[in-house]
PDB file of C-alpha atoms in Angstrom:
ATOM      1  CA  MET A   1       0.000   0.000   0.000  1.00 48.00           C
ATOM      2  CA  ASP A   2       3.001   2.299  -0.521  1.00 48.00           C
ATOM      3  CA  GLU A   3       2.367   4.111  -3.816  1.00 45.00           C
ATOM      4  CA  MET A   4       5.876   5.567  -3.923  1.00 45.00           C
ATOM      5  CA  ARG A   5       7.409   2.059  -4.055  1.00 45.00           C
ATOM      6  CA  THR A   6       4.882   1.021  -6.698  1.00 45.00           C
ATOM      7  CA  LEU A   7       5.712   4.041  -8.834  1.00 43.00           C
ATOM      8  CA  GLN A   8       8.908   2.558 -10.238  1.00 42.00           C
ATOM      9  CA  ASP A   9       7.013  -0.440 -11.621  1.00 44.00           C
ATOM     10  CA  PHE A  10       4.626   1.836 -13.510  1.00 42.00           C
ATOM     11  CA  ARG A  11       7.167   4.323 -14.850  1.00 41.00           C
ATOM     12  CA  ALA A  12       9.897   2.087 -16.241  1.00 40.00           C
ATOM     13  CA  ASP A  13       9.870   4.016 -19.513  1.00 42.00           C
ATOM     14  CA  ALA A  14       9.954   7.463 -17.909  1.00 43.00           C
ATOM     15  CA  PRO A  15      13.047   9.578 -17.202  1.00 43.00           C
ATOM     16  CA  ALA A  16      14.919   8.129 -14.258  1.00 41.00           C
ATOM     17  CA  PRO A  17      13.767   9.786 -11.013  1.00 42.00           C
ATOM     18  CA  ASP A  18      16.122  10.980  -8.326  1.00 44.00           C
ATOM     19  CA  ARG A  19      14.868   8.605  -5.651  1.00 42.00           C
ATOM     20  CA  ALA A  20      17.274   5.756  -6.456  1.00 44.00           C
ATOM     21  CA  ARG A  21      20.280   7.985  -5.865  1.00 43.00           C
ATOM     22  CA  LEU A  22      18.863   9.925  -2.942  1.00 42.00           C
ATOM     23  CA  ALA A  23      17.005   7.224  -1.001  1.00 45.00           C
ATOM     24  CA  PRO A  24      20.030   5.801   0.893  1.00 44.00           C
ATOM     25  CA  GLY A  25      21.109   9.228   2.035  1.00 45.00           C
ATOM     26  CA  ARG A  26      17.566  10.253   2.934  1.00 43.00           C
ATOM     27  CA  GLN A  27      17.010   7.125   4.973  1.00 45.00           C
ATOM     28  CA  ARG A  28      20.299   7.632   6.794  1.00 44.00           C
ATOM     29  CA  LEU A  29      19.306  11.220   7.506  1.00 41.00           C
ATOM     30  CA  LEU A  30      15.968  10.177   8.986  1.00 41.00           C
ATOM     31  CA  ASP A  31      17.607   7.429  11.036  1.00 43.00           C
ATOM     32  CA  GLU A  32      20.057   9.854  12.538  1.00 42.00           C
ATOM     33  CA  ALA A  33      17.407  12.498  13.098  1.00 40.00           C
ATOM     34  CA  ALA A  34      15.370  10.032  15.113  1.00 39.00           C
ATOM     35  CA  ARG A  35      18.327   8.422  16.887  1.00 39.00           C
ATOM     36  CA  PRO A  36      21.139  10.984  17.186  1.00 35.00           C
ATOM     37  CA  ARG A  37      23.252   8.760  19.465  1.00 33.00           C
ATOM     38  CA  ARG A  38      23.519   6.001  16.885  1.00 32.00           C
ATOM     39  CA  ARG A  39      27.099   4.983  16.072  1.00 30.00           C
ATOM     40  CA  LEU A  40      28.229   6.487  12.766  1.00 29.00           C
ATOM     41  CA  ARG A  41      30.037   4.760   9.976  1.00 31.00           C
ATOM     42  CA  GLY A  42      32.633   6.262   7.675  1.00 32.00           C
ATOM     43  CA  GLY A  43      31.909   8.214   4.541  1.00 33.00           C
ATOM     44  CA  TRP A  44      30.013  11.341   3.460  1.00 30.00           C
ATOM     45  CA  LEU A  45      26.645  10.029   4.638  1.00 31.00           C
ATOM     46  CA  ALA A  46      28.022   9.555   8.132  1.00 32.00           C
ATOM     47  CA  VAL A  47      28.924  13.239   8.222  1.00 32.00           C
ATOM     48  CA  VAL A  48      25.429  14.071   7.025  1.00 34.00           C
ATOM     49  CA  GLY A  49      23.882  11.920   9.749  1.00 37.00           C
ATOM     50  CA  ALA A  50      26.054  13.425  12.461  1.00 35.00           C
ATOM     51  CA  ALA A  51      25.184  16.955  11.407  1.00 37.00           C
ATOM     52  CA  ALA A  52      21.520  16.045  11.233  1.00 38.00           C
ATOM     53  CA  GLY A  53      21.666  14.838  14.830  1.00 38.00           C
ATOM     54  CA  VAL A  54      22.920  18.272  15.844  1.00 34.00           C
ATOM     55  CA  ALA A  55      20.459  20.101  13.611  1.00 38.00           C
ATOM     56  CA  VAL A  56      17.430  18.519  15.231  1.00 37.00           C
ATOM     57  CA  ALA A  57      18.384  19.670  18.717  1.00 33.00           C
ATOM     58  CA  ALA A  58      15.666  22.312  18.521  1.00 36.00           C
ATOM     59  CA  VAL A  59      12.001  21.476  17.980  1.00 38.00           C
ATOM     60  CA  LEU A  60      10.890  23.112  14.760  1.00 42.00           C
ATOM     61  CA  VAL A  61       7.130  22.586  14.969  1.00 43.00           C
ATOM     62  CA  THR A  62       5.413  25.682  13.584  1.00 42.00           C
ATOM     63  CA  GLN A  63       1.751  24.807  14.021  1.00 43.00           C
ATOM     64  CA  VAL A  64      -0.293  24.443  17.188  1.00 43.00           C
ATOM     65  CA  VAL A  65      -2.276  21.216  17.367  1.00 51.00           C
ATOM     66  CA  PRO A  66      -5.988  22.053  17.062  1.00 49.00           C
ATOM     67  CA  PRO A  67      -8.324  20.875  19.842  1.00 49.00           C
ATOM     68  CA  ALA A  68      -9.696  17.355  19.747  1.00 48.00           C
ATOM     69  CA  ASP A  69     -13.353  18.470  19.572  1.00 49.00           C
ATOM     70  CA  THR A  70     -13.471  20.102  16.117  1.00 50.00           C
ATOM     71  CA  PRO A  71     -16.774  19.430  14.294  1.00 40.00           C
ATOM     72  CA  ARG A  72     -15.248  17.075  11.727  1.00 50.00           C
ATOM     73  CA  VAL A  73     -13.448  15.086  14.402  1.00 50.00           C
ATOM     74  CA  LYS A  74     -16.682  14.795  16.411  1.00 45.00           C
ATOM     75  CA  ALA A  75     -18.564  13.540  13.363  1.00 45.00           C
ATOM     76  CA  ASP A  76     -15.704  11.209  12.454  1.00 49.00           C
ATOM     77  CA  ARG A  77     -15.644   9.817  15.970  1.00 44.00           C
ATOM     78  CA  ALA A  78     -19.326   8.919  15.705  1.00 39.00           C
ATOM     79  CA  ALA A  79     -18.823   6.994  12.468  1.00 45.00           C
ATOM     80  CA  SER A  80     -17.943   3.302  12.610  1.00 48.00           C
ATOM     81  CA  ALA A  81     -16.488   1.488   9.617  1.00 59.00           C
ATOM     82  CA  ALA A  82     -17.516  -2.088   8.925  1.00 79.00           C
ATOM     83  CA  VAL A  83     -14.824  -4.592   9.857  1.00 93.00           C
ATOM     84  CA  PRO A  84     -13.769  -6.745   6.868  1.00 96.00           C
ATOM     85  CA  THR A  85     -13.561 -10.514   7.047  1.00 97.00           C
ATOM     86  CA  ASP A  86     -10.105 -12.096   6.952  1.00 97.00           C
ATOM     87  CA  GLY A  87     -10.616 -13.153   3.338  1.00 97.00           C
ATOM     88  CA  GLN A  88     -11.668  -9.743   2.024  1.00 98.00           C
ATOM     89  CA  TRP A  89      -9.324  -7.328   0.277  1.00 97.00           C
ATOM     90  CA  LEU A  90      -8.810  -3.648   1.128  1.00 98.00           C
ATOM     91  CA  TYR A  91      -8.871  -1.493  -1.995  1.00 98.00           C
ATOM     92  CA  GLU A  92      -6.584   1.533  -2.322  1.00 98.00           C
ATOM     93  CA  LYS A  93      -6.458   3.981  -5.220  1.00 98.00           C
ATOM     94  CA  THR A  94      -3.640   6.504  -5.567  1.00 98.00           C
ATOM     95  CA  LEU A  95      -3.514   9.372  -8.028  1.00 98.00           C
ATOM     96  CA  ILE A  96       0.072  10.469  -8.735  1.00 98.00           C
ATOM     97  CA  ARG A  97       0.940  13.789 -10.347  1.00 98.00           C
ATOM     98  CA  GLN A  98       4.490  13.419 -11.628  1.00 97.00           C
ATOM     99  CA  SER A  99       6.844  16.073 -12.974  1.00 97.00           C
ATOM    100  CA  THR A 100       8.027  15.380 -16.526  1.00 97.00           C
ATOM    101  CA  LEU A 101      11.482  16.837 -15.804  1.00 96.00           C
ATOM    102  CA  ASN A 102      14.310  14.540 -16.889  1.00 96.00           C
ATOM    103  CA  PHE A 103      16.208  13.531 -13.746  1.00 92.00           C
ATOM    104  CA  ARG A 104      19.050  11.541 -15.306  1.00 91.00           C
ATOM    105  CA  ASP A 105      21.324  14.181 -13.832  1.00 90.00           C
ATOM    106  CA  ASP A 106      19.222  14.344 -10.706  1.00 88.00           C
ATOM    107  CA  LEU A 107      20.882  17.426  -9.209  1.00 93.00           C
ATOM    108  CA  ASN A 108      20.276  19.342 -12.432  1.00 95.00           C
ATOM    109  CA  PRO A 109      17.086  18.048 -14.101  1.00 96.00           C
ATOM    110  CA  VAL A 110      16.179  19.351 -17.539  1.00 97.00           C
ATOM    111  CA  THR A 111      12.852  20.193 -19.138  1.00 96.00           C
ATOM    112  CA  GLN A 112      11.436  17.646 -21.577  1.00 94.00           C
ATOM    113  CA  LYS A 113      10.748  19.586 -24.771  1.00 93.00           C
ATOM    114  CA  GLY A 114       7.171  19.264 -25.988  1.00 94.00           C
ATOM    115  CA  GLU A 115       5.995  17.698 -22.705  1.00 95.00           C
ATOM    116  CA  PRO A 116       3.529  19.279 -20.269  1.00 96.00           C
ATOM    117  CA  PRO A 117       4.980  20.158 -16.843  1.00 95.00           C
ATOM    118  CA  TYR A 118       3.212  17.219 -15.166  1.00 97.00           C
ATOM    119  CA  GLY A 119       1.640  13.901 -16.061  1.00 97.00           C
ATOM    120  CA  GLU A 120      -0.929  11.955 -14.046  1.00 97.00           C
ATOM    121  CA  PHE A 121      -1.507   8.247 -13.555  1.00 96.00           C
ATOM    122  CA  THR A 122      -3.283   5.984 -11.108  1.00 97.00           C
ATOM    123  CA  VAL A 123      -2.046   3.083  -8.985  1.00 97.00           C
ATOM    124  CA  GLU A 124      -4.576   0.545  -7.644  1.00 98.00           C
ATOM    125  CA  THR A 125      -3.759  -2.070  -4.993  1.00 97.00           C
ATOM    126  CA  TRP A 126      -5.635  -4.738  -3.053  1.00 97.00           C
ATOM    127  CA  THR A 127      -4.388  -6.071   0.316  1.00 97.00           C
ATOM    128  CA  GLN A 128      -6.008  -9.064   1.988  1.00 97.00           C
ATOM    129  CA  TYR A 129      -7.228  -8.117   5.436  1.00 97.00           C
ATOM    130  CA  GLY A 130      -6.230 -11.253   7.315  1.00 97.00           C
ATOM    131  CA  SER A 131      -3.064 -12.328   5.474  1.00 96.00           C
ATOM    132  CA  GLY A 132      -1.360  -9.186   4.178  1.00 96.00           C
ATOM    133  CA  LYS A 133      -1.164 -10.502   0.609  1.00 95.00           C
ATOM    134  CA  ARG A 134      -1.018  -7.629  -1.858  1.00 96.00           C
ATOM    135  CA  ARG A 135      -1.927  -7.388  -5.535  1.00 96.00           C
ATOM    136  CA  THR A 136      -1.349  -4.463  -7.907  1.00 96.00           C
ATOM    137  CA  MET A 137      -3.129  -3.548 -11.133  1.00 97.00           C
ATOM    138  CA  LEU A 138      -0.723  -3.310 -14.053  1.00 95.00           C
ATOM    139  CA  PRO A 139      -1.056  -0.613 -16.748  1.00 91.00           C
ATOM    140  CA  GLY A 140      -2.593  -3.100 -19.177  1.00 90.00           C
ATOM    141  CA  GLY A 141      -5.474  -3.834 -16.816  1.00 91.00           C
ATOM    142  CA  ASN A 142      -4.229  -7.164 -15.461  1.00 94.00           C
ATOM    143  CA  LEU A 143      -3.284  -7.971 -11.879  1.00 95.00           C
ATOM    144  CA  ASP A 144       0.386  -8.388 -11.087  1.00 94.00           C
ATOM    145  CA  SER A 145       1.212 -12.089 -10.785  1.00 88.00           C
ATOM    146  CA  VAL A 146       3.746 -11.389  -8.025  1.00 82.00           C
ATOM    147  CA  ILE A 147       1.948 -11.450  -4.689  1.00 84.00           C
ATOM    148  CA  VAL A 148       3.711  -9.303  -2.096  1.00 87.00           C
ATOM    149  CA  LYS A 149       3.071 -10.102   1.558  1.00 88.00           C
ATOM    150  CA  SER A 150       3.403  -7.712   4.490  1.00 89.00           C
ATOM    151  CA  GLU A 151       2.039  -7.354   8.018  1.00 92.00           C
ATOM    152  CA  PRO A 152      -1.738  -7.943   7.706  1.00 95.00           C
ATOM    153  CA  PRO A 153      -4.040  -4.909   7.884  1.00 96.00           C
ATOM    154  CA  LYS A 154      -5.974  -6.723  10.614  1.00 97.00           C
ATOM    155  CA  SER A 155      -2.898  -6.817  12.834  1.00 95.00           C
ATOM    156  CA  LEU A 156      -1.983  -3.201  12.076  1.00 95.00           C
ATOM    157  CA  ARG A 157      -5.495  -2.000  12.912  1.00 96.00           C
ATOM    158  CA  GLN A 158      -5.345  -3.776  16.262  1.00 95.00           C
ATOM    159  CA  LYS A 159      -2.016  -2.134  17.145  1.00 94.00           C
ATOM    160  CA  VAL A 160      -3.361   1.396  16.627  1.00 95.00           C
ATOM    161  CA  ALA A 161      -6.911   0.819  17.869  1.00 94.00           C
ATOM    162  CA  ASP A 162      -6.371   2.374  21.287  1.00 90.00           C
ATOM    163  CA  LEU A 163      -3.190   4.432  21.391  1.00 94.00           C
ATOM    164  CA  PRO A 164      -2.426   6.376  24.592  1.00 95.00           C
ATOM    165  CA  ASP A 165      -2.656  10.180  24.678  1.00 94.00           C
ATOM    166  CA  GLU A 166       0.839  10.940  25.938  1.00 96.00           C
ATOM    167  CA  PRO A 167       3.333  11.297  23.033  1.00 97.00           C
ATOM    168  CA  LYS A 168       6.141   9.296  24.660  1.00 96.00           C
ATOM    169  CA  GLN A 169       3.763   6.418  25.324  1.00 97.00           C
ATOM    170  CA  VAL A 170       2.523   6.577  21.719  1.00 97.00           C
ATOM    171  CA  LEU A 171       6.087   6.316  20.408  1.00 96.00           C
ATOM    172  CA  LYS A 172       6.693   3.353  22.717  1.00 95.00           C
ATOM    173  CA  ALA A 173       3.488   1.618  21.586  1.00 95.00           C
ATOM    174  CA  LEU A 174       4.464   1.961  17.921  1.00 94.00           C
ATOM    175  CA  GLN A 175       7.640  -0.042  18.513  1.00 92.00           C
ATOM    176  CA  THR A 176       5.513  -3.194  18.177  1.00 89.00           C
ATOM    177  CA  ILE A 177       4.870  -2.362  14.507  1.00 90.00           C
ATOM    178  CA  ASP A 178       7.219  -3.978  11.991  1.00 85.00           C
ATOM    179  CA  SER A 179       8.520  -0.773  10.414  1.00 86.00           C
ATOM    180  CA  PRO A 180      11.830   1.046   9.813  1.00 86.00           C
ATOM    181  CA  PRO A 181      13.472   2.112  13.094  1.00 89.00           C
ATOM    182  CA  GLY A 182      13.109   5.640  14.412  1.00 91.00           C
ATOM    183  CA  ASP A 183      10.184   7.615  15.835  1.00 95.00           C
ATOM    184  CA  TYR A 184       9.439   9.649  12.710  1.00 95.00           C
ATOM    185  CA  GLN A 185       9.734   6.595  10.465  1.00 93.00           C
ATOM    186  CA  ARG A 186       7.316   4.581  12.617  1.00 95.00           C
ATOM    187  CA  ILE A 187       4.678   7.300  12.568  1.00 97.00           C
ATOM    188  CA  HIS A 188       5.168   7.807   8.817  1.00 96.00           C
ATOM    189  CA  PHE A 189       4.786   4.054   8.294  1.00 96.00           C
ATOM    190  CA  THR A 190       1.653   3.971  10.458  1.00 96.00           C
ATOM    191  CA  TYR A 191      -0.067   6.729   8.510  1.00 97.00           C
ATOM    192  CA  THR A 192       0.817   5.237   5.131  1.00 96.00           C
ATOM    193  CA  GLN A 193       0.211   1.547   5.875  1.00 95.00           C
ATOM    194  CA  VAL A 194      -2.727   1.372   8.318  1.00 96.00           C
ATOM    195  CA  ASP A 195      -5.891   1.775   6.270  1.00 95.00           C
ATOM    196  CA  THR A 196      -8.203   2.724   9.139  1.00 95.00           C
ATOM    197  CA  ILE A 197      -7.067   4.581  12.261  1.00 96.00           C
ATOM    198  CA  PRO A 198      -9.636   5.623  14.886  1.00 96.00           C
ATOM    199  CA  PRO A 199     -10.045   9.403  15.293  1.00 96.00           C
ATOM    200  CA  GLU A 200      -8.650   9.455  18.832  1.00 96.00           C
ATOM    201  CA  SER A 201      -5.610   7.471  17.716  1.00 96.00           C
ATOM    202  CA  ARG A 202      -5.024   9.872  14.819  1.00 97.00           C
ATOM    203  CA  LEU A 203      -5.002  12.765  17.271  1.00 96.00           C
ATOM    204  CA  SER A 204      -2.523  10.896  19.468  1.00 97.00           C
ATOM    205  CA  LEU A 205      -0.329  10.137  16.452  1.00 97.00           C
ATOM    206  CA  PHE A 206      -0.302  13.775  15.384  1.00 97.00           C
ATOM    207  CA  ARG A 207       0.589  15.005  18.866  1.00 97.00           C
ATOM    208  CA  ALA A 208       3.405  12.456  19.033  1.00 97.00           C
ATOM    209  CA  LEU A 209       4.589  13.507  15.581  1.00 96.00           C
ATOM    210  CA  THR A 210       4.844  17.156  16.628  1.00 95.00           C
ATOM    211  CA  SER A 211       6.796  16.170  19.752  1.00 96.00           C
ATOM    212  CA  ILE A 212       9.715  14.685  17.788  1.00 96.00           C
ATOM    213  CA  PRO A 213      12.744  17.042  17.653  1.00 95.00           C
ATOM    214  CA  GLY A 214      13.502  18.206  14.133  1.00 94.00           C
ATOM    215  CA  VAL A 215      10.026  17.547  12.704  1.00 96.00           C
ATOM    216  CA  VAL A 216       8.430  20.505  10.908  1.00 96.00           C
ATOM    217  CA  VAL A 217       4.684  21.024  10.560  1.00 96.00           C
ATOM    218  CA  ARG A 218       4.234  23.733   7.947  1.00 94.00           C
ATOM    219  CA  GLU A 219       1.869  26.584   8.815  1.00 91.00           C
ATOM    220  CA  GLU A 220       0.335  27.074   5.377  1.00 94.00           C
ATOM    221  CA  HIS A 221      -1.837  24.284   4.029  1.00 97.00           C
ATOM    222  CA  VAL A 222      -0.891  22.653   0.727  1.00 97.00           C
ATOM    223  CA  GLU A 223      -2.887  20.454  -1.669  1.00 98.00           C
ATOM    224  CA  ASP A 224      -2.674  16.780  -2.512  1.00 98.00           C
ATOM    225  CA  ALA A 225      -3.008  15.515  -6.093  1.00 98.00           C
ATOM    226  CA  LEU A 226      -6.813  15.785  -5.880  1.00 98.00           C
ATOM    227  CA  GLY A 227      -6.692  19.379  -4.691  1.00 97.00           C
ATOM    228  CA  ARG A 228      -7.691  18.512  -1.135  1.00 97.00           C
ATOM    229  CA  PRO A 229      -6.189  20.742   1.589  1.00 98.00           C
ATOM    230  CA  ALA A 230      -3.460  19.093   3.618  1.00 98.00           C
ATOM    231  CA  ILE A 231      -0.913  19.673   6.351  1.00 97.00           C
ATOM    232  CA  ALA A 232       2.651  19.079   5.137  1.00 98.00           C
ATOM    233  CA  VAL A 233       4.987  17.407   7.661  1.00 97.00           C
ATOM    234  CA  HIS A 234       8.670  16.684   7.090  1.00 96.00           C
ATOM    235  CA  VAL A 235      12.102  16.389   8.667  1.00 92.00           C
ATOM    236  CA  SER A 236      13.866  19.745   9.065  1.00 93.00           C
ATOM    237  CA  ASP A 237      15.633  21.188   6.011  1.00 92.00           C
ATOM    238  CA  ASP A 238      18.444  22.366   8.286  1.00 91.00           C
ATOM    239  CA  ASN A 239      20.888  19.561   7.509  1.00 78.00           C
ATOM    240  CA  PRO A 240      23.735  19.071   5.002  1.00 81.00           C
ATOM    241  CA  PHE A 241      21.936  16.395   3.001  1.00 80.00           C
ATOM    242  CA  THR A 242      18.971  18.603   2.122  1.00 86.00           C
ATOM    243  CA  LYS A 243      21.219  21.599   1.543  1.00 88.00           C
ATOM    244  CA  GLU A 244      23.304  19.532  -0.893  1.00 90.00           C
ATOM    245  CA  THR A 245      20.440  17.906  -2.800  1.00 91.00           C
ATOM    246  CA  HIS A 246      17.679  20.517  -2.417  1.00 95.00           C
ATOM    247  CA  ARG A 247      15.167  17.721  -1.910  1.00 95.00           C
ATOM    248  CA  ARG A 248      12.377  17.386   0.659  1.00 95.00           C
ATOM    249  CA  GLU A 249       9.752  14.672   1.114  1.00 95.00           C
ATOM    250  CA  GLU A 250       6.542  15.579   2.906  1.00 97.00           C
ATOM    251  CA  LEU A 251       3.800  13.581   4.585  1.00 98.00           C
ATOM    252  CA  LEU A 252       0.349  15.035   3.810  1.00 98.00           C
ATOM    253  CA  LEU A 253      -2.431  14.872   6.419  1.00 98.00           C
ATOM    254  CA  ASP A 254      -5.995  16.172   6.547  1.00 98.00           C
ATOM    255  CA  PRO A 255      -5.933  19.499   8.470  1.00 96.00           C
ATOM    256  CA  GLU A 256      -8.875  18.578  10.707  1.00 95.00           C
ATOM    257  CA  THR A 257      -9.030  14.801  11.021  1.00 96.00           C
ATOM    258  CA  TYR A 258      -5.297  14.025  10.500  1.00 97.00           C
ATOM    259  CA  GLU A 259      -6.098  11.244   8.069  1.00 97.00           C
ATOM    260  CA  TYR A 260      -3.394  10.295   5.583  1.00 98.00           C
ATOM    261  CA  ARG A 261      -3.849  12.182   2.312  1.00 98.00           C
ATOM    262  CA  GLY A 262      -0.687  11.356   0.354  1.00 98.00           C
ATOM    263  CA  GLU A 263       2.865  12.659  -0.049  1.00 98.00           C
ATOM    264  CA  ARG A 264       4.795  15.384  -1.826  1.00 98.00           C
ATOM    265  CA  ARG A 265       8.346  15.391  -3.140  1.00 96.00           C
ATOM    266  CA  MET A 266       9.824  18.864  -3.525  1.00 97.00           C
ATOM    267  CA  LEU A 267      12.774  20.475  -5.294  1.00 96.00           C
ATOM    268  CA  LEU A 268      13.651  23.401  -3.042  1.00 96.00           C
ATOM    269  CA  ALA A 269      14.670  26.917  -4.009  1.00 95.00           C
ATOM    270  CA  GLY A 270      18.377  26.972  -4.740  1.00 94.00           C
ATOM    271  CA  GLY A 271      18.310  23.734  -6.717  1.00 95.00           C
ATOM    272  CA  MET A 272      18.934  23.540 -10.459  1.00 96.00           C
ATOM    273  CA  ILE A 273      16.551  23.151 -13.405  1.00 96.00           C
ATOM    274  CA  ASP A 274      17.963  23.502 -16.923  1.00 96.00           C
ATOM    275  CA  SER A 275      21.252  24.630 -15.315  1.00 96.00           C
ATOM    276  CA  LYS A 276      19.482  27.608 -13.734  1.00 96.00           C
ATOM    277  CA  VAL A 277      19.180  28.144  -9.983  1.00 96.00           C
ATOM    278  CA  THR A 278      15.551  27.875  -8.873  1.00 95.00           C
ATOM    279  CA  THR A 279      13.993  30.719  -6.889  1.00 96.00           C
ATOM    280  CA  LYS A 280      10.953  28.832  -5.580  1.00 95.00           C
ATOM    281  CA  GLU A 281       9.960  25.364  -4.461  1.00 95.00           C
ATOM    282  CA  THR A 282       8.908  23.008  -7.264  1.00 96.00           C
ATOM    283  CA  ILE A 283       6.684  19.962  -6.867  1.00 97.00           C
ATOM    284  CA  ILE A 284       8.452  16.933  -8.288  1.00 97.00           C
ATOM    285  CA  GLN A 285       5.681  14.533  -7.331  1.00 98.00           C
ATOM    286  CA  VAL A 286       2.453  14.692  -5.336  1.00 98.00           C
ATOM    287  CA  SER A 287      -0.016  11.899  -4.602  1.00 98.00           C
ATOM    288  CA  ALA A 288      -3.548  11.546  -3.278  1.00 98.00           C
ATOM    289  CA  VAL A 289      -4.683   8.332  -1.605  1.00 98.00           C
ATOM    290  CA  GLU A 290      -8.257   7.060  -1.409  1.00 98.00           C
ATOM    291  CA  ARG A 291      -9.275   4.051   0.682  1.00 96.00           C
ATOM    292  CA  PRO A 292     -12.977   3.465   0.058  1.00 95.00           C
ATOM    293  CA  GLY A 293     -13.287   0.035   1.673  1.00 94.00           C
ATOM    294  CA  ALA A 294     -13.148  -3.739   1.260  1.00 97.00           C
ATOM    295  CA  VAL A 295     -14.095  -6.020  -1.644  1.00 97.00           C
ATOM    296  CA  ASN A 296     -14.361  -9.797  -1.990  1.00 97.00           C
ATOM    297  CA  ALA A 297     -11.563 -10.333  -4.510  1.00 97.00           C
ATOM    298  CA  PRO A 298      -8.541  -8.508  -5.951  1.00 96.00           C
ATOM    299  CA  GLY A 299      -9.459  -6.645  -9.115  1.00 96.00           C
ATOM    300  CA  LYS A 300     -12.878  -5.704  -7.760  1.00 96.00           C
ATOM    301  CA  ARG A 301     -13.673  -2.089  -6.815  1.00 96.00           C
ATOM    302  CA  PRO A 302     -16.078  -0.780  -4.140  1.00 94.00           C
TER     303      PRO A 302
END
């Protein structure tokens, strides 16, 4: 249910994105941001991680968490979703708006002549509630024959069904989830992988997220690929890795209910496009996730 991982399978003929080159460094950065006392290894990325550990010493949250009794949260709290059977499949549809810039030289992408600035495509997945088996719709309209298996949605729902209020206790509770290590990574994984999170648990997750040193919650709302308003959350830009690559990846959440909306990948001001220094942030990729419910078989839609 991670549309960013699925993207590569659907865009094999597109200009090579920057993720392959940047992902190891980004992951190391996030690891160090979440665990600044971790032992460093040699090389440039170790320097980046060490500096990131220093950079996150100050909390950079810029938005106050709204109260828990907003009208939408009250209405959401009253709603109860039907629980799927173990054999049913959870359907997820993701719209991805992708820049057509050519990223073969990923620190200096170039404009594709004759192409629009962005292209759009859809990724559809089905995950079996009780087993975690996952199927993906291929561009030709057939299901992928390779069945991926992950932690079952049923198990993930149970682990977030009744999270505590206190942020430190939330972070401790999330350690039972099979996810990448680190507080930010666990919360990011929870938002992106758990299809249904109770309203109270979403509030607890958001409070815990804003308590992590070095996590930024941007004041101005942005939009996901469907134009829905969203809060953008990301690791601080104040680290050598981001300064070198001018890349930022953001988690998008609903401003009132804190539901997962999608993600954005940004090229920051000061980066290069067509060998010219950019003066504003540019969206490289933005997604919008919809999770309408369960069906009886992969390939079916609610």
